[in-house]
XYZ file of C-alpha atoms in Angstrom:
278
model
C -0.252 0.054 0.009
C 1.281 3.639 -0.749
C 0.093 6.776 0.573
C 0.860 10.251 -1.252
C -0.354 13.771 0.694
C -0.984 16.727 -2.058
C 1.269 19.345 -0.927
C -0.020 21.808 1.274
C -2.784 20.343 1.788
C -4.966 17.880 4.011
C -6.069 15.753 1.666
C -4.018 12.177 0.404
C -4.096 9.784 -2.629
C -4.342 5.810 -1.182
C -3.068 2.963 -3.436
C -2.902 -0.854 -2.842
C -3.933 -4.126 -3.903
C -7.415 -3.821 -4.264
C -6.722 -1.868 -8.233
C -8.269 1.529 -6.835
C -7.076 4.909 -6.394
C -8.133 6.567 -3.635
C -8.492 10.470 -2.528
C -9.428 11.034 1.305
C -9.968 13.831 3.718
C -7.330 13.556 6.601
C -9.379 15.961 8.736
C -12.211 14.692 8.540
C -11.273 11.132 7.865
C -13.702 10.848 5.070
C -13.894 9.134 1.765
C -13.892 11.578 -1.098
C -13.666 9.354 -4.258
C -12.223 6.403 -5.907
C -10.431 6.397 -9.333
C -11.028 3.076 -11.294
C -9.018 1.845 -14.248
C -6.085 -0.374 -13.341
C -6.630 -4.374 -13.751
C -4.278 -5.745 -10.563
C -2.448 -4.213 -7.937
C -1.535 -0.562 -8.010
C 2.412 -0.751 -7.081
C 3.080 3.494 -6.562
C 1.868 6.380 -6.852
C 2.891 10.537 -7.079
C 1.393 13.561 -6.923
C 2.772 16.793 -8.725
C 3.970 19.740 -6.259
C 0.436 21.794 -7.697
C -1.584 18.791 -7.099
C -3.060 19.069 -10.315
C -2.044 15.533 -11.582
C -1.431 12.178 -9.968
C 0.896 9.115 -11.666
C 0.035 5.403 -10.863
C 1.803 2.574 -12.012
C 0.262 -1.059 -11.945
C 0.955 -4.727 -11.509
C -0.844 -4.997 -14.949
C 2.237 -3.104 -16.651
C 0.249 0.195 -16.700
C 1.190 3.679 -15.743
C -1.924 6.127 -15.647
C -1.469 9.816 -15.645
C -4.874 11.268 -13.793
C -5.675 15.034 -14.102
C -8.029 17.377 -11.651
C -10.779 18.471 -13.529
C -12.723 21.849 -13.010
C -16.126 19.685 -12.906
C -17.792 20.322 -9.166
C -17.813 16.867 -7.088
C -20.350 15.375 -5.215
C -19.615 13.437 -1.837
C -23.225 11.902 -1.549
C -23.005 10.304 -5.313
C -19.570 9.582 -4.512
C -20.696 7.405 -1.795
C -23.889 5.849 -3.369
C -22.000 4.650 -6.571
C -19.242 3.389 -4.156
C -22.176 1.399 -2.435
C -23.471 -0.183 -5.333
C -20.044 -0.825 -6.564
C -19.645 -2.795 -3.297
C -23.388 -4.295 -3.153
C -22.880 -5.588 -6.800
C -19.523 -7.188 -5.893
C -21.267 -8.957 -2.952
C -23.597 -10.660 -5.310
C -20.791 -11.781 -7.608
C -18.756 -13.084 -4.677
C -21.551 -14.978 -3.266
C -22.993 -16.860 -6.195
C -25.727 -17.323 -8.261
C -27.296 -19.918 -5.335
C -27.039 -17.240 -2.617
C -28.063 -13.763 -4.813
C -31.292 -13.591 -3.198
C -30.298 -13.367 0.377
C -27.449 -11.561 0.331
C -29.089 -8.857 -1.752
C -32.053 -8.957 0.645
C -29.841 -8.349 3.900
C -27.902 -5.441 1.863
C -30.131 -3.801 0.735
C -32.166 -3.766 4.125
C -28.898 -2.468 5.786
C -28.261 0.526 2.717
C -31.791 1.382 3.626
C -31.507 1.599 7.247
C -28.241 3.837 6.964
C -29.802 6.136 4.610
C -32.734 6.348 6.915
C -30.611 7.520 9.506
C -28.051 9.600 7.670
C -31.663 11.477 6.430
C -32.311 11.834 9.859
C -29.260 13.232 11.036
C -29.115 15.779 8.568
C -32.889 17.232 9.248
C -31.005 17.351 12.901
C -28.455 19.467 11.628
C -30.680 21.465 9.671
C -32.600 22.515 12.748
C -29.439 22.709 15.101
C -28.460 25.275 12.226
C -31.766 27.264 12.669
C -33.195 26.557 9.192
C -37.004 26.099 8.528
C -38.425 23.587 11.040
C -38.856 20.082 8.450
C -41.894 19.245 7.545
C -41.952 15.391 9.065
C -40.779 17.315 12.687
C -44.353 19.326 12.490
C -46.099 16.434 11.016
C -44.808 13.833 14.221
C -44.999 16.897 16.351
C -41.449 16.085 17.842
C -38.023 17.210 18.335
C -35.237 16.298 15.387
C -33.015 14.629 18.691
C -36.539 12.424 19.034
C -36.752 12.203 15.442
C -33.485 10.377 14.514
C -33.777 8.348 18.427
C -37.435 6.812 16.487
C -35.409 6.013 13.229
C -32.534 4.676 15.345
C -35.019 2.283 17.296
C -36.924 1.006 14.391
C -34.001 -0.915 12.329
C -34.102 -4.386 13.044
C -31.669 -5.686 15.762
C -29.976 -8.010 13.736
C -29.251 -5.078 10.956
C -28.424 -2.290 13.354
C -24.691 -2.567 13.210
C -24.270 -3.171 9.532
C -26.083 0.241 9.066
C -23.925 2.039 11.372
C -20.691 0.395 9.674
C -21.781 2.222 6.496
C -22.295 5.609 7.970
C -19.276 8.481 7.202
C -17.322 9.463 9.950
C -19.047 13.228 10.292
C -22.533 11.320 10.682
C -20.573 8.911 13.227
C -19.874 12.057 15.694
C -23.202 13.828 15.180
C -24.550 10.313 16.465
C -22.204 10.014 19.055
C -23.326 13.527 20.793
C -26.875 12.215 20.354
C -26.458 9.076 22.082
C -24.859 11.529 24.963
C -28.050 13.275 24.689
C -29.861 10.749 25.238
C -28.026 8.510 27.545
C -28.177 11.588 30.084
C -32.138 11.734 29.481
C -32.409 7.832 30.021
C -33.643 7.387 26.791
C -33.190 3.510 25.232
C -30.119 3.132 27.409
C -29.434 -0.042 26.058
C -30.161 0.631 22.577
C -28.034 3.921 22.954
C -25.160 1.981 24.285
C -25.101 -0.922 22.168
C -24.643 1.828 19.454
C -21.976 4.003 21.073
C -19.931 0.499 21.638
C -19.726 -0.441 18.015
C -19.137 2.886 17.029
C -16.355 3.203 19.119
C -14.902 -0.321 18.157
C -14.838 0.309 14.291
C -14.089 4.464 14.757
C -11.779 4.770 17.879
C -8.763 6.114 16.326
C -10.673 8.834 14.454
C -12.554 9.562 17.550
C -9.731 9.694 19.624
C -8.308 11.775 16.981
C -11.136 14.439 16.794
C -10.919 17.045 19.329
C -14.696 18.575 19.120
C -15.613 14.956 20.840
C -13.472 14.659 24.008
C -15.666 16.841 25.624
C -18.734 14.493 24.459
C -16.569 11.199 25.625
C -16.004 12.975 28.895
C -19.867 13.382 29.549
C -20.668 9.816 28.276
C -18.107 8.304 30.665
C -19.823 10.088 33.590
C -23.529 9.788 32.183
C -23.112 5.984 31.254
C -22.488 4.185 34.569
C -25.615 6.028 36.333
C -27.620 4.824 33.320
C -26.144 1.609 33.464
C -27.062 1.569 37.259
C -30.104 2.532 36.520
C -30.757 -0.290 34.537
C -29.410 -2.330 36.708
C -31.936 -1.598 38.698
C -35.016 -1.956 36.916
C -33.640 -5.469 36.237
C -32.956 -6.627 39.510
C -36.427 -5.361 40.804
C -38.029 -6.752 37.900
C -36.269 -10.462 38.722
C -36.987 -9.641 42.262
C -40.864 -9.279 41.334
C -40.596 -12.590 38.944
C -39.328 -14.642 41.881
C -41.953 -13.076 44.020
C -44.775 -14.057 41.625
C -42.572 -17.550 41.251
C -43.502 -18.484 45.169
C -46.676 -17.122 45.367
C -47.763 -19.728 42.337
C -46.167 -22.720 44.019
C -47.963 -21.664 47.065
C -51.291 -21.698 45.842
C -50.440 -24.399 43.680
C -49.442 -26.383 47.092
C -52.770 -24.829 49.107
C -55.215 -26.121 45.959
C -53.496 -29.866 45.863
C -53.557 -29.714 49.748
C -57.567 -28.886 49.284
C -57.954 -31.557 47.524
C -56.662 -33.916 49.117
C -58.795 -33.077 51.790
C -61.952 -33.305 50.002
C -61.026 -36.427 48.540
C -59.847 -37.755 52.359
C -63.638 -36.499 53.493
C -65.228 -38.591 50.559
C -63.795 -41.415 51.319
C -64.626 -40.996 55.194
C -68.121 -40.998 54.126
C -68.273 -43.620 52.061
C -67.099 -45.424 55.003
C -69.560 -44.271 57.420
C -72.163 -45.210 54.823
C -70.677 -48.999 54.636
C -70.722 -48.915 58.348
C -74.171 -47.912 58.816
C -75.166 -50.507 55.936
C -73.300 -53.098 57.877
C-alpha cells in the first residue's frame, strides 16, 4: 500500500491490492472519491507539486496519469456509487445461489443507513436554525427524538451493519446525540449498544477528533449512572418475578392440599355409609 499527500493540503491519495486509487480527507477521515482503471495491484503513486496530476503504476504493466478537472464533486453521489459497486461485488462473490438472500440483507442495511443519515441531516439543519422540517411538524416531535425513533425502528440484527456504512461526520453527530439520549435516560440499552459498536469501529478517528473529547467525557460520567439505573430495573423485575413464582408455588400447594382434604372427606363418608349398611 502507498500513500501520498497533496502538497500543503490535508488531502491524500492511497493505492493498494484492491486495484483502486482513493482520495481521502485527513481532517475529517472521509473518503472523497475512488478512481478505477487498473486491472491489477497498484504498486506506486506520486502527486505533482501543484496537486493537479496524480501518476500511478500497476502490476498490470500500465502507468496512468490522472488530471484534476473543474467538474464539481458531489460526495453523496460518490458514496452512492461506491455502495452500489460494493453491493454488486458482494452478489458476484456470493454466487447465483445466494444472490437473493445476500441482496435482501445488503439492501435492508443500506436503506437503514440512508434513513439514519436523512434523520441526522434533518437534526443538523434544525440545529443550525433552518426552517423546521415538515416531518418534524407532522410528527410533532423534536429533531433529536426523530433520530432516536429512526434508529430504534431498525431491526436489531441489522443495526450494526447499518452503522458500519455511515460516513465519519455522521458518526460524530450520532455520538453527540447518544450522549444526549443517555443523559436523559432514553432507550439506554440501544444507545449504549450503538455507542460501543461505533467506538470499536472508529476508535482512532474518534480519539483524534478534538471536538468529541468533551462529549466522550460526558459519556463516561453519564453511562455509569445510566447502567446502574438499568441494573436496578432489571434487579427489581427479577425480584418481582421470583415473588410471583413463590406465590404460584404456594397457591398450587394449597390447592393440592385442599383437594386432598376433599378426597379424604369423601372417603370417610363412604366408610361411614358402609358401616351403617353393615
